[in-house]
Short mmCIF file of C-alpha atoms and ligand atoms in Angstrom, two decimals:
data_model
loop_
_atom_site.label_atom_id
_atom_site.label_comp_id
_atom_site.label_asym_id
_atom_site.label_seq_id
_atom_site.Cartn_x
_atom_site.Cartn_y
_atom_site.Cartn_z
CA UNK E 1326 0.00 -0.49 -0.01
CA UNK E 1327 1.76 3.05 -1.47
CA UNK E 1328 -0.67 5.99 0.66
CA UNK E 1329 0.55 4.92 3.83
CA UNK E 1330 3.96 5.74 3.04
CA UNK E 1331 4.81 9.21 3.77
CA UNK E 1332 7.17 9.75 1.67
CA UNK E 1333 7.52 8.23 -2.36
CA UNK E 1334 11.36 7.65 -3.85
CA UNK E 1335 10.98 10.75 -6.21
CA UNK E 1336 9.74 13.77 -3.38
CA UNK E 1337 13.20 12.02 -1.09
CA UNK E 1338 15.54 12.45 -3.84
CA UNK E 1339 13.99 15.72 -4.34
CA UNK E 1340 14.29 16.23 -1.00
CA UNK E 1341 18.09 15.26 -1.15
CA UNK E 1342 19.15 17.25 -3.73
CA UNK E 1343 17.87 20.64 -2.43
CA UNK E 1344 19.92 19.63 0.27
CA UNK E 1345 22.81 18.70 -1.91
CA UNK E 1346 22.18 22.37 -4.29
CA UNK E 1347 21.87 24.39 -0.91
CA UNK E 1348 25.38 22.47 0.80
CA UNK E 1349 27.31 24.20 -2.09
CA UNK E 1350 25.39 27.27 -3.17
CA UNK E 1351 26.10 28.37 0.76
CA UNK E 1352 29.76 26.50 0.91
CA UNK E 1353 30.32 28.62 -2.14
CA UNK E 1354 29.51 31.92 -1.71
CA UNK E 1355 31.20 32.11 1.58
CA UNK E 1356 34.06 30.38 -0.05
CA UNK E 1357 33.42 33.98 -2.51
CA UNK E 1358 32.71 35.82 0.77
CA UNK E 1359 36.03 35.16 2.54
CA UNK E 1360 38.48 35.44 -1.53
CA UNK E 1361 37.07 39.25 -1.12
CA UNK E 1362 37.84 40.03 2.30
CA UNK E 1363 41.63 38.33 1.92
CA UNK E 1364 41.55 41.08 -0.94
CA UNK E 1365 40.43 43.42 0.65
CA UNK E 1366 42.64 42.86 3.86
CA UNK E 1367 45.42 42.34 1.04
CA UNK E 1368 45.57 46.10 0.29
CA UNK E 1369 44.66 47.73 2.90
CA UNK E 1370 48.40 45.70 4.34
CA UNK E 1371 49.75 47.10 0.77
CA UNK E 1372 48.48 50.73 1.56
CA UNK E 1373 49.40 50.83 5.29
CA UNK E 1374 53.43 49.20 3.93
CA UNK E 1375 53.80 50.94 1.33
CA UNK E 1376 55.19 53.65 1.74
CA UNK E 1377 54.07 57.13 -0.60
CA UNK E 1378 56.05 57.49 -3.29
CA UNK E 1379 58.25 61.30 -2.41
CA UNK E 1380 57.52 64.06 -4.37
CA UNK E 1381 59.69 66.85 -6.46
CA UNK E 1382 57.40 69.90 -5.53
CA UNK E 1383 57.97 68.53 -1.35
CA UNK E 1384 61.39 68.17 -1.72
CA UNK E 1385 61.68 71.29 -3.11
CA UNK E 1386 60.08 73.32 -0.73
CA UNK E 1387 61.02 71.16 2.21
CA UNK E 1388 64.73 71.60 1.33
CA UNK E 1389 65.57 74.27 -0.85
CA UNK E 1390 63.33 77.18 -1.49
CA UNK E 1391 64.37 78.69 0.96
CA UNK E 1392 68.16 79.95 -0.47
CA UNK E 1393 66.81 78.91 -4.06
CA UNK E 1394 63.55 80.23 -4.29
CA UNK E 1395 60.07 78.80 -4.84
CA UNK E 1396 60.88 78.90 -8.32
CA UNK E 1397 64.45 78.78 -8.42
CA UNK E 1398 64.60 81.41 -9.32
CA UNK E 1399 68.05 82.00 -6.91
CA UNK E 1400 68.35 83.70 -3.39
CA UNK E 1401 71.08 82.75 -1.02
CA UNK E 1402 71.77 80.03 -4.19
CA UNK E 1403 71.71 80.91 -7.35
CA UNK E 1404 69.16 80.37 -10.08
CA UNK E 1405 68.91 77.08 -10.96
CA UNK E 1406 68.63 77.01 -14.56
CA UNK E 1407 71.28 76.65 -16.07
CA UNK E 1408 70.87 72.60 -14.07
CA UNK E 1409 67.24 72.09 -15.92
CA UNK E 1410 70.50 71.20 -18.52
CA UNK E 1411 72.78 68.67 -15.83
CA UNK E 1412 72.36 65.24 -17.12
CA UNK E 1413 70.81 63.44 -13.70
CA UNK E 1414 74.15 61.95 -12.71
CA UNK E 1415 75.59 65.77 -12.47
CA UNK E 1416 72.53 67.19 -10.40
CA UNK E 1417 73.05 64.32 -8.47
CA UNK E 1418 76.36 64.91 -7.44
CA UNK E 1419 76.41 68.31 -7.01
CA UNK E 1420 73.38 68.29 -4.96
CA UNK E 1421 74.73 65.26 -3.01
CA UNK E 1422 78.57 66.16 -2.92
CA UNK E 1423 78.34 69.76 -3.51
CA UNK E 1424 80.47 68.42 -6.96
CA UNK E 1425 79.46 71.02 -10.21
CA UNK E 1426 80.47 69.58 -13.05
CA UNK E 1427 83.77 70.68 -14.73
CA UNK E 1428 85.11 70.00 -11.19
CA UNK E 1429 83.80 72.36 -9.61
CA UNK E 1430 83.60 72.03 -5.62
CA UNK E 1431 80.41 74.41 -4.71
CA UNK E 1432 81.01 77.32 -1.82
CA UNK E 1433 80.15 75.56 1.41
CA UNK E 1434 77.17 77.63 2.06
CA UNK E 1435 75.81 74.69 -0.83
CA UNK E 1436 75.02 71.91 2.23
CA UNK E 1437 75.59 68.30 0.77
CA UNK E 1438 73.03 66.58 1.18
CA UNK E 1439 74.91 63.06 1.28
CA UNK E 1440 76.50 64.16 4.84
CA UNK E 1441 72.42 66.15 5.93
CA UNK E 1442 70.22 64.05 4.73
CA UNK E 1443 67.25 65.47 3.09
CA UNK E 1444 64.32 65.70 5.30
CA UNK E 1445 66.31 64.12 7.66
CA UNK E 1446 67.21 59.90 6.53
CA UNK E 1447 69.57 59.54 3.53
CA UNK E 1448 68.36 60.88 0.31
CA UNK E 1449 67.79 58.54 -2.24
CA UNK E 1450 67.43 58.12 -5.91
CA UNK E 1451 63.83 58.47 -6.47
CA UNK E 1452 64.62 61.72 -4.62
CA UNK E 1453 67.45 63.33 -6.44
CA UNK E 1454 65.44 62.35 -10.30
CA UNK E 1455 62.24 63.86 -8.27
CA UNK E 1456 64.22 67.36 -6.85
CA UNK E 1457 66.11 67.28 -10.68
CA UNK E 1458 62.52 66.28 -12.54
CA UNK E 1459 60.57 69.63 -10.86
CA UNK E 1460 62.88 72.34 -11.08
CA UNK E 1461 63.54 71.08 -14.46
CA UNK E 1462 59.90 71.61 -14.92
CA UNK E 1463 60.27 75.08 -12.78
C1 LIG M 823 71.85 76.90 3.22
C2 LIG M 823 71.56 77.60 1.74
C3 LIG M 823 71.47 76.76 0.67
C4 LIG M 823 70.12 75.01 0.35
C5 LIG M 823 69.38 75.24 1.52
C6 LIG M 823 70.61 74.74 -0.93
N1 LIG M 823 71.43 75.15 -1.82
FE1 LIG M 823 71.13 74.62 -3.38
N2 LIG M 823 73.44 76.50 -3.56
C7 LIG M 823 74.10 76.69 -2.59
C8 LIG M 823 74.36 78.09 -2.99
C9 LIG M 823 75.56 78.86 -2.50
C10 LIG M 823 75.21 77.58 -4.27
C11 LIG M 823 76.58 77.91 -5.02
C12 LIG M 823 77.41 77.90 -4.91
C13 LIG M 823 78.45 78.48 -5.78
O1 LIG M 823 78.47 78.53 -6.61
O2 LIG M 823 79.50 77.80 -5.07
C14 LIG M 823 74.07 76.05 -4.29
C15 LIG M 823 74.17 75.70 -5.84
C16 LIG M 823 73.50 75.08 -6.09
C17 LIG M 823 73.87 74.29 -7.38
C18 LIG M 823 74.50 74.30 -7.88
C19 LIG M 823 74.29 75.64 -9.08
C20 LIG M 823 75.08 75.42 -10.43
O3 LIG M 823 74.57 77.03 -11.54
O4 LIG M 823 75.74 75.67 -9.74
C21 LIG M 823 72.62 72.88 -7.15
C22 LIG M 823 72.80 72.59 -9.19
C23 LIG M 823 71.92 73.51 -7.00
N3 LIG M 823 72.11 74.12 -5.97
C24 LIG M 823 70.97 72.58 -6.47
C25 LIG M 823 70.07 72.36 -4.68
C26 LIG M 823 69.12 71.45 -4.33
C27 LIG M 823 68.46 70.77 -5.86
C28 LIG M 823 68.74 71.71 -3.00
C29 LIG M 823 67.42 71.31 -1.75
C30 LIG M 823 68.36 69.47 -1.77
C31 LIG M 823 69.71 72.85 -2.44
N4 LIG M 823 70.71 73.14 -3.87
C32 LIG M 823 70.03 73.70 -0.99
C33 LIG M 823 73.01 77.54 -1.44
C34 LIG M 823 72.15 76.41 -1.18
#
């Protein structure tokens, strides 16, 4: 007497399929959620630990403008128009060690930034590069 049965085989199969599918979807979306949360956490950590790239304008304003003028027009130090034509290597040599092209030693008023540091820390190649780019753009 099949009428006495609570569920037919077909109903049981349908219920099982429902449970299996439901569990699968649940696990998949949980994993996707973890993936998104993971990627997000990674981005936050990267933003917190990667130092900002050096800014030529900020470096110039903080370390050079007082003597060379806001527009590199000159003041205590000479205008830096000529410097714009220098190679990055020559510029770095002058700024870091006070050695201008053709063996010219700069007056000691011009800091030796390799010794004094830029913003209180040893200058990096990247800082010298963005400084040169900034001065060329003035
Ligand atoms: C305390 C003042 C002072 C500060 C600060 C200073 N300079 Fe100078 N700078 C001088 C003086 C003075 C000279 C000229 C030295 C000479 O001709 O013998 C000079 C010369 C130079 C020269 C050579 C210019 C040329 O045509 O011969 C460059 C390049 C230069 N400075 C770049 C910089 C940069 C870049 C900074 C900032 C990172 C800076 N200076 C900060 C005073 C300063």
